[in-house]
Amino acid sequence: MDRHQLLTRLTEAGVSDRFYGISTRGLSMSNHLHAAAPVLTEGRDGRWTIDVYERGEHWEEASFESEEEACSYLYAEVMRQWELYGSQ
């Protein structure tokens, strides 16, 4: 799946956009996130990363060669978090 399909799937699943962020060319949404929400980021070098920001700290949780791999990872992670904490 690509970033647009990811957004569609998460929206259709009812996941709050506060549980994830997307920061890529052509699609950027990462305002008002929960602390430590994963953010899909498209690097200038063509790599795709899942970044996390919390209390002024930043770290790269995962890095991928392809958009598809990164989107699949983020989808699985966000859905796991949503099932645990979000749908209550």
C-alpha angles and dihedrals in degrees: 000000000000128000093272092050089047091055091047093050094048092047092049089050089056095243114162113242087230088075096065143014136214121204109175140122108286095011126057126164122146107125123130096009125172113254112281094011111159117248124203107223130187110213125215088239092061095256122126121221140185106223129189127204122192132161094342093314125114131194138167109241097185141354129208140186094220139044090229093057092047094048093048091050093048092047092053093046095047093047090050091051092044092053091049101042115000109059094056 
